[in-house]
XYZ file of C-alpha atoms in Angstrom:
271
model
C -15.929 13.293 -6.298
C -17.236 15.533 -10.316
C -13.883 15.078 -12.143
C -13.069 12.912 -10.288
C -12.300 8.812 -12.003
C -11.991 5.473 -9.957
C -10.427 2.667 -11.696
C -9.194 -1.060 -10.761
C -7.356 -3.312 -12.838
C -3.950 -5.101 -13.255
C -1.080 -3.863 -13.649
C 2.329 -5.980 -15.297
C 4.469 -3.452 -13.121
C 3.392 -4.136 -9.481
C 3.235 -8.667 -10.705
C 6.343 -8.395 -12.156
C 8.546 -6.626 -8.819
C 6.668 -8.757 -6.746
C 7.618 -11.702 -8.090
C 11.294 -10.192 -7.866
C 10.662 -9.251 -4.624
C 9.834 -13.088 -3.874
C 11.996 -14.951 -5.105
C 15.072 -12.077 -4.679
C 14.212 -12.493 -0.550
C 11.070 -10.272 0.617
C 9.616 -13.362 3.348
C 7.651 -11.043 5.326
C 3.873 -12.382 5.867
C 1.656 -10.486 8.421
C -1.311 -13.107 8.654
C -1.530 -15.101 11.211
C -2.127 -18.679 8.542
C 0.523 -17.946 6.194
C 1.318 -16.530 2.616
C -1.675 -16.628 0.465
C -2.508 -19.511 -1.851
C -0.735 -17.777 -4.869
C 1.622 -16.174 -3.443
C 3.425 -19.925 -2.462
C 2.491 -21.101 -5.977
C 4.482 -18.421 -7.397
C 7.747 -18.279 -4.945
C 8.246 -22.590 -5.082
C 8.203 -22.358 -9.135
C 10.071 -19.583 -8.920
C 12.766 -21.418 -7.003
C 13.066 -24.447 -8.350
C 13.175 -22.699 -11.670
C 16.664 -21.993 -13.215
C 16.682 -18.111 -15.028
C 18.142 -17.287 -18.869
C 19.540 -14.668 -16.850
C 21.237 -13.538 -13.819
C 19.919 -10.621 -11.777
C 22.933 -8.790 -10.324
C 21.488 -5.492 -9.459
C 17.854 -6.312 -9.779
C 19.190 -8.374 -6.108
C 21.235 -5.879 -4.975
C 18.256 -3.355 -5.248
C 15.596 -6.214 -2.665
C 17.510 -5.801 -0.682
C 18.772 -2.691 -0.439
C 14.950 0.112 -0.668
C 11.415 -0.802 0.148
C 9.427 -2.268 -1.663
C 7.584 0.611 -1.630
C 10.797 2.301 -2.978
C 11.029 0.108 -5.860
C 7.070 -0.106 -6.171
C 7.646 3.508 -7.398
C 10.402 3.277 -9.080
C 8.663 0.676 -11.429
C 5.057 2.666 -11.595
C 6.978 6.516 -12.660
C 9.224 4.436 -15.142
C 11.693 7.019 -14.387
C 15.014 6.169 -14.930
C 17.892 7.861 -13.252
C 21.173 9.538 -15.036
C 22.566 6.106 -13.148
C 24.679 3.067 -13.835
C 22.497 1.399 -11.182
C 19.345 2.486 -11.955
C 20.621 1.905 -16.026
C 20.847 -1.211 -15.792
C 18.386 -2.348 -12.714
C 15.756 -0.669 -15.058
C 17.510 -3.065 -17.866
C 17.071 -6.570 -15.887
C 13.306 -5.584 -14.393
C 12.613 -6.031 -18.013
C 14.611 -9.245 -19.037
C 13.355 -10.599 -15.702
C 9.059 -10.692 -16.574
C 10.535 -11.796 -20.021
C 11.031 -15.385 -18.227
C 9.189 -18.180 -19.130
C 7.671 -18.464 -15.129
C 7.719 -14.914 -14.966
C 4.892 -14.343 -17.339
C 3.471 -17.671 -17.201
C 3.017 -16.770 -13.262
C 2.332 -12.844 -15.315
C -0.594 -14.421 -16.773
C -2.506 -15.805 -13.997
C -2.147 -12.872 -11.096
C -2.730 -10.635 -13.557
C -6.341 -12.729 -13.748
C -6.788 -12.855 -9.912
C -5.737 -8.842 -10.091
C -9.862 -8.436 -12.081
C -11.533 -11.399 -10.374
C -11.396 -8.739 -7.347
C -11.726 -5.598 -8.983
C -14.825 -7.114 -9.395
C -15.015 -6.911 -5.661
C -13.070 -4.110 -4.305
C -13.534 -1.208 -6.467
C -18.155 -0.629 -5.920
C -16.270 -0.622 -2.308
C -13.763 2.260 -3.454
C -16.343 3.882 -4.377
C -19.057 3.628 -1.121
C -15.597 4.116 1.187
C -14.208 7.902 -1.153
C -18.058 8.699 -0.901
C -18.130 8.359 2.955
C -14.308 10.064 3.301
C -16.277 13.689 1.054
C -18.556 13.467 2.965
C -16.694 13.157 6.093
C -13.364 15.006 5.486
C -14.558 17.127 1.949
C -12.972 16.144 -1.666
C -9.610 15.450 -1.963
C -6.561 16.884 -3.306
C -7.016 18.222 -6.520
C -3.921 17.633 -8.099
C -5.786 13.918 -7.521
C -7.493 13.409 -11.345
C -6.797 9.578 -11.317
C -7.397 7.197 -8.549
C -6.654 3.234 -9.548
C -7.340 -0.115 -7.491
C -5.122 -2.420 -7.780
C -5.237 -6.000 -6.025
C -2.023 -7.649 -5.051
C -2.317 -11.245 -4.128
C 1.861 -12.321 -4.379
C 2.135 -9.740 -0.719
C 1.474 -9.579 2.307
C -1.581 -10.251 3.666
C -2.662 -7.024 5.198
C -0.296 -4.771 4.055
C -1.114 -1.653 1.544
C 0.635 0.978 -0.542
C 0.068 4.416 -1.891
C 1.796 5.335 -4.746
C 0.663 9.104 -6.725
C 2.303 9.768 -10.101
C 1.087 12.380 -12.205
C -2.014 13.752 -10.436
C -2.519 9.401 -10.458
C -3.019 8.012 -7.196
C -2.515 4.230 -7.110
C -3.596 2.197 -3.938
C -2.012 -1.303 -4.304
C -3.675 -3.717 -1.530
C -2.506 -7.476 -0.235
C -4.817 -10.391 -0.658
C -6.521 -9.373 3.290
C -8.738 -6.590 1.353
C -11.015 -8.866 -0.384
C -11.798 -10.416 3.230
C -11.389 -7.377 6.061
C -14.748 -5.625 5.445
C -13.411 -2.897 3.460
C -9.962 -2.154 6.421
C -6.537 -1.621 3.963
C -8.484 -0.477 1.409
C -9.877 2.862 3.148
C -6.059 2.891 5.418
C -4.479 3.414 1.586
C -7.584 5.487 0.875
C -6.539 7.700 3.558
C -3.857 9.244 2.961
C -5.307 11.436 0.514
C -6.842 13.100 3.056
C -3.532 13.375 5.526
C -2.727 16.724 4.523
C -5.989 17.967 5.500
C -4.278 17.341 9.758
C -1.582 18.451 10.913
C 0.247 17.772 14.085
C 2.077 20.475 15.993
C 5.186 19.775 16.711
C 5.638 19.316 20.386
C 4.132 15.939 18.912
C 7.455 14.074 18.976
C 7.301 10.168 17.317
C 10.517 7.693 17.286
C 11.024 5.534 15.726
C 11.785 1.818 16.549
C 13.462 -0.452 14.453
C 9.952 -2.812 13.895
C 8.497 0.794 12.375
C 11.389 0.377 9.692
C 11.405 -2.112 8.582
C 7.657 -1.419 7.817
C 8.548 1.363 5.963
C 8.482 4.312 7.680
C 11.575 5.420 7.955
C 11.146 8.376 9.005
C 9.713 10.950 11.063
C 7.894 12.404 8.931
C 6.136 9.700 7.029
C 5.500 8.619 11.042
C 3.567 11.324 11.189
C 1.040 11.192 8.731
C 0.874 7.092 9.849
C -0.449 8.307 13.053
C -3.157 10.661 10.477
C -4.063 8.162 9.361
C -4.840 5.222 11.614
C -6.491 8.286 13.587
C -9.112 8.971 11.077
C -10.282 4.996 10.745
C -9.772 4.729 14.061
C -12.718 7.777 14.948
C -14.010 6.853 10.945
C -15.071 3.133 12.698
C -16.035 5.283 15.413
C -18.375 7.768 14.923
C -19.882 6.897 11.320
C -19.733 3.326 11.349
C -20.550 2.856 14.770
C -18.294 1.033 16.956
C -16.222 0.023 19.942
C -12.398 0.145 18.606
C -10.774 -0.098 22.703
C -9.201 -3.560 21.242
C -8.144 -2.017 17.348
C -7.285 1.620 19.687
C -5.056 -1.200 22.582
C -3.275 -2.312 19.213
C -2.376 0.739 17.293
C -0.444 1.141 21.049
C 1.794 -1.253 20.494
C 3.209 0.421 17.693
C 1.993 4.242 17.895
C 1.922 4.519 21.631
C 1.031 7.739 21.453
C -1.982 7.143 19.084
C -5.290 7.884 21.651
C -3.427 11.100 21.816
C -3.289 12.077 18.201
C -7.577 10.154 18.234
C -7.597 13.019 19.743
C -6.841 16.081 18.115
C -8.107 13.982 15.339
C -11.123 14.241 16.651
C -11.115 18.094 17.828
C -9.721 19.092 14.239
C -12.369 17.603 13.017
C -15.187 18.472 14.381
C -14.381 22.531 14.642
C -13.924 21.931 10.716
C -17.456 20.264 10.870
C -19.022 24.369 12.476
């Protein structure tokens, strides 16, 4: 872990994006008790506001692209040489200056900074555990930035890589799940250490596509990450994983097979 910077904090781009998503139709929630308090408040204030500008391209992007794709776009700030892309960023910046968006962004920032104090020690401990188990992260990774996102679904997270920096963006459940969400996103750093065989065929359901797993390659990586998490819980944390394994099988029917393959590769690497 020498030379690797680890930070946690706030992000204007993430906040403005998810404020836009929430006002332009992003309603996903995976917490049985409903949305986070800050998200509910933001949605209420945004939807009763009269905006100074219209946001045709912003609204269109929210309908067409997944949150992960949009997150990568605003973090990287890559303006593709097209009218749609230029108009998206123009409207994104205008939206960020709406009075209600500016006020909500400041309130979210305070939550992000408070969450960072809780999550940063957890991130560092989990990273050290993974390094002990799996080896160092890829050499091209120079910095890891953890961003709490109270405007997303409770148990949702994303990883975005840009110029040697890995951004881990985690939903409000990250503070209440004993590290599960942080651990899951962090494990994506190590997923390329393990390759599933070509014979490991995966099937995309509409439910998985809606969650952002839009290709066999992405879904295979998710199999590896969830299998690594199960292995870690069982071997390192000494937890009973039987119930979790059954839950995972609802979306990933071959997860037990993936877990066996992952365990074999890790044990082989230890010899």
